[in-house]
Short mmCIF file of N, CA and C in Angstrom, two decimals:
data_model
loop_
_atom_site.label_atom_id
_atom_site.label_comp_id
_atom_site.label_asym_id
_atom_site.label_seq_id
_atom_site.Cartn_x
_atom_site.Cartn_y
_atom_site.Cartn_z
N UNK A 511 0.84 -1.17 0.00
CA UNK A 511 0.00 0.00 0.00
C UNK A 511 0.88 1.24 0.00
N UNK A 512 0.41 2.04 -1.07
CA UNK A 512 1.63 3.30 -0.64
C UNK A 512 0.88 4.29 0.48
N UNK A 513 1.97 5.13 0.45
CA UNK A 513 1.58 6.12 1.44
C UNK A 513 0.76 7.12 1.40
N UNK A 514 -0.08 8.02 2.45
CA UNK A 514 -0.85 8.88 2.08
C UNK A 514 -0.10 10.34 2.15
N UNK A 515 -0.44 11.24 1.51
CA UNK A 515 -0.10 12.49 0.76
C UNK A 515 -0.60 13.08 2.77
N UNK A 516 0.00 14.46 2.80
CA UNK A 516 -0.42 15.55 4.17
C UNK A 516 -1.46 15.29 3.80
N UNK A 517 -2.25 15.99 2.65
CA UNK A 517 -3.62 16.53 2.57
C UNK A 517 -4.72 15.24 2.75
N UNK A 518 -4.25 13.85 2.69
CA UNK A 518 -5.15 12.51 2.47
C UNK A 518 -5.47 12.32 4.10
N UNK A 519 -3.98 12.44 4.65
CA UNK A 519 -4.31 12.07 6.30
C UNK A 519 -4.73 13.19 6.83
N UNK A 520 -4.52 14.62 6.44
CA UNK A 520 -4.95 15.28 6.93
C UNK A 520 -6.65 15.11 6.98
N UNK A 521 -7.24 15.09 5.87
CA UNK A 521 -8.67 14.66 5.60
C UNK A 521 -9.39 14.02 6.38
N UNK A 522 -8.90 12.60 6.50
CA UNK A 522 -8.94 11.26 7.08
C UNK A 522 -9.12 11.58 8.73
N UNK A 523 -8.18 12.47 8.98
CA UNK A 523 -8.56 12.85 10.67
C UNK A 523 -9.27 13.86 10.91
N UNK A 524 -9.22 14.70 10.30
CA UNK A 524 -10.53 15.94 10.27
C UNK A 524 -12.40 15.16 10.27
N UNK A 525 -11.95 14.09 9.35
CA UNK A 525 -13.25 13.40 9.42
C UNK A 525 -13.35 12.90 10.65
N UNK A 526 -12.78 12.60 11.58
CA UNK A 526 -13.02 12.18 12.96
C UNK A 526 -13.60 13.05 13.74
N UNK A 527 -13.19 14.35 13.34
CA UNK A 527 -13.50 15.81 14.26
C UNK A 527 -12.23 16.30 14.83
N UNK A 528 -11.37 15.82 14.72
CA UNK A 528 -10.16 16.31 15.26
C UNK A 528 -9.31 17.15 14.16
N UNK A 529 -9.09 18.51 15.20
CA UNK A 529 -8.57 19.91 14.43
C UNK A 529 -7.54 19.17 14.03
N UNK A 530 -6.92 19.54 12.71
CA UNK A 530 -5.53 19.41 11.92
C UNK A 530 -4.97 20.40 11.24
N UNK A 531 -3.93 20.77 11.07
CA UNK A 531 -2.75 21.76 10.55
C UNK A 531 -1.84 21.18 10.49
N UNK A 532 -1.21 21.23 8.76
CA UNK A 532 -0.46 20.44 7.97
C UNK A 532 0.91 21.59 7.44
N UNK A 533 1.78 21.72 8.26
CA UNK A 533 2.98 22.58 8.11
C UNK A 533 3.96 21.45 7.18
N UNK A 534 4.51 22.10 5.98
CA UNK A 534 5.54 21.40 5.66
C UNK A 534 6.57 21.76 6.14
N UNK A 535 7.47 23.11 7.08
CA UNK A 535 8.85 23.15 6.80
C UNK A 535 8.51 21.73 8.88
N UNK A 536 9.59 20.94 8.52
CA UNK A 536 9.53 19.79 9.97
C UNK A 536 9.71 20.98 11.14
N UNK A 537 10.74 22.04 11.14
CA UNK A 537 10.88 22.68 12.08
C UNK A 537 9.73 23.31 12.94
N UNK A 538 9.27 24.04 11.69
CA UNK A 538 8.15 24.80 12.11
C UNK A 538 6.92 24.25 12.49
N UNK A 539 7.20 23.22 11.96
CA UNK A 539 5.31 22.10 12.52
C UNK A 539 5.86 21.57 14.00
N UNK A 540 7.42 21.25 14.21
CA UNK A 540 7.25 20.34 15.64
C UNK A 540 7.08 22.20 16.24
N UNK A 541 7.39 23.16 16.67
CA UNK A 541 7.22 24.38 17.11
C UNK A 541 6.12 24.85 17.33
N UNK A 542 5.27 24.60 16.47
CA UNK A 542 3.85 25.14 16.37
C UNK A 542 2.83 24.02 17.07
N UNK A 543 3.33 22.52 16.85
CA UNK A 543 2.19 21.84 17.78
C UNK A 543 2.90 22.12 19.16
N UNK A 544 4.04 22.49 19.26
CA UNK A 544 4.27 22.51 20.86
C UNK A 544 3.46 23.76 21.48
N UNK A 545 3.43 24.75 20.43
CA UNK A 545 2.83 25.79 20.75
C UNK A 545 1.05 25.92 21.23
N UNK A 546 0.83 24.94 20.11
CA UNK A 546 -1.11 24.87 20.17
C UNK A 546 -1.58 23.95 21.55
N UNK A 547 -0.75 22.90 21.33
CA UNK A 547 -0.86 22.02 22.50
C UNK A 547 -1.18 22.27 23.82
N UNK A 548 -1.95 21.91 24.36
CA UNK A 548 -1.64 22.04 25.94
C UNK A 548 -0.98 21.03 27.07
N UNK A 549 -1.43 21.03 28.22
CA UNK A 549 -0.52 20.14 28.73
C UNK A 549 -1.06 19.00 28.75
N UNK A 550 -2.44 18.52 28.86
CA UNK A 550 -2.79 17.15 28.33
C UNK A 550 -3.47 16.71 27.00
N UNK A 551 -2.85 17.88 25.89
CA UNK A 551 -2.69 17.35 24.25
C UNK A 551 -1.49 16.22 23.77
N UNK A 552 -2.13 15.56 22.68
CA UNK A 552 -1.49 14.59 22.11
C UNK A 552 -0.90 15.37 20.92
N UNK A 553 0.57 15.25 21.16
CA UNK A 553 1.04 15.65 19.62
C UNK A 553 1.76 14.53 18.77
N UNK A 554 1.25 14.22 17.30
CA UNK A 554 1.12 12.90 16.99
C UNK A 554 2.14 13.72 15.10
N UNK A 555 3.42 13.23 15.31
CA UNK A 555 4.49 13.36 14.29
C UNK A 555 4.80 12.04 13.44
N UNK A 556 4.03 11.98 12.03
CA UNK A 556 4.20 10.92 11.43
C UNK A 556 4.87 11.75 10.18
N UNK A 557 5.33 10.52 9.68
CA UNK A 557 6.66 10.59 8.63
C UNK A 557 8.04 10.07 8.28
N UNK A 558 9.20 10.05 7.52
CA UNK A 558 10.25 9.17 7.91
C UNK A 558 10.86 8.88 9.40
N UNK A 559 11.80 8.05 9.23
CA UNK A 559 12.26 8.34 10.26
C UNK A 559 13.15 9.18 10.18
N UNK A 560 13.93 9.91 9.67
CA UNK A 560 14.48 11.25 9.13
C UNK A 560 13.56 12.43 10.37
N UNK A 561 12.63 12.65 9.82
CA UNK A 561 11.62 13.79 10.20
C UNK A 561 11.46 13.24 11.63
N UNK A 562 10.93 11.72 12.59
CA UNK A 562 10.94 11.55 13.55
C UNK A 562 11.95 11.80 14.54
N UNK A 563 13.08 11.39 13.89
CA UNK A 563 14.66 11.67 14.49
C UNK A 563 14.57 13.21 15.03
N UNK A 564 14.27 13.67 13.83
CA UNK A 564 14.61 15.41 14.09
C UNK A 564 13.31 15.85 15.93
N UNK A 565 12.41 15.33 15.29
CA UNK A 565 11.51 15.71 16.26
C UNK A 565 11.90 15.07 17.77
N UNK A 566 12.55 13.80 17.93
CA UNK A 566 12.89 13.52 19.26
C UNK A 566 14.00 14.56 19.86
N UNK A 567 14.85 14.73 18.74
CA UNK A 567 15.78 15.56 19.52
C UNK A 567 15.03 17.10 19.73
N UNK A 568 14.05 17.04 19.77
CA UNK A 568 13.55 18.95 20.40
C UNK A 568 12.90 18.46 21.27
N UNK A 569 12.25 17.14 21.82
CA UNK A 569 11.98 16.55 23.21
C UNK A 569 12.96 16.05 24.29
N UNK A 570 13.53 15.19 23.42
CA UNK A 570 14.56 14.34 24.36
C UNK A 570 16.30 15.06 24.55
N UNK A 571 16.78 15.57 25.96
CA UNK A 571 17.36 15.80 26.28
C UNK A 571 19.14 15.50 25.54
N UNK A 572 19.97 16.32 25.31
CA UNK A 572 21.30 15.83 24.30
C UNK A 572 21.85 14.75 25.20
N UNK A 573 22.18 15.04 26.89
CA UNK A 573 22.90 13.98 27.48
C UNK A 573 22.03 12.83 27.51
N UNK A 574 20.62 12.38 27.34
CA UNK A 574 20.09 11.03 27.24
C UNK A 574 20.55 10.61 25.37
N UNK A 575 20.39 11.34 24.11
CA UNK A 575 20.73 11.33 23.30
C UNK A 575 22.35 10.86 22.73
N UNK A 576 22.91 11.35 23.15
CA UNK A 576 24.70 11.31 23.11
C UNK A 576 25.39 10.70 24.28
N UNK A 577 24.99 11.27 25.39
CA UNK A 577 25.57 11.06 26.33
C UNK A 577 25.81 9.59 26.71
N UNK A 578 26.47 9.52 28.02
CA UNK A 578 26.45 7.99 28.69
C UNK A 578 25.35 7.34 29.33
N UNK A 579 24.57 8.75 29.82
CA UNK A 579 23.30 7.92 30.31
C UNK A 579 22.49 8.19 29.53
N UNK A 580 21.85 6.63 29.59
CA UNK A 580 21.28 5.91 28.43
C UNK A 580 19.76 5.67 29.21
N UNK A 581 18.45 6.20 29.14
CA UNK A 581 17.41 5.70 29.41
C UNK A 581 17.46 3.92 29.28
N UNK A 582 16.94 3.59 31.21
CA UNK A 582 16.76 1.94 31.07
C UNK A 582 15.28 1.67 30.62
#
């Protein structure tokens, strides 16, 4: 099955009722759901793992990332 286009999934979840905004630059979309979000919103980043990568590192801390300590 190939993949769906922004605008297909975007669709697809709007039909649920749930608000969507489809940013292409990766920066500016992980920025902006951090922004809309509140503190018990789901922010839900699909795409390569390229684009996922990028987005853990603006959550997850550089010394758990690089460092020695390593989440058990």
């Amino acid at each position: 099955r190939r993949a769906l286009s922004a605008a297909e999934l975007a669709s697809a979840i709007e039909g649920e009722g749930v608000p969507v905004t489809v940013e292409p630059i990766p920066e500016t979309a992980i920025e902006r759901a951090l922004q809309l979000a509140g503190p018990r919103d789901l922010v839900c980043i699909t795409g390569s793992l390229y684009l996922v990568g990028r987005a853990r590192e603006r959550w997850v801390p550089e010394i758990v990332l690089h460092g020695s300590s390593r989440p058990q």
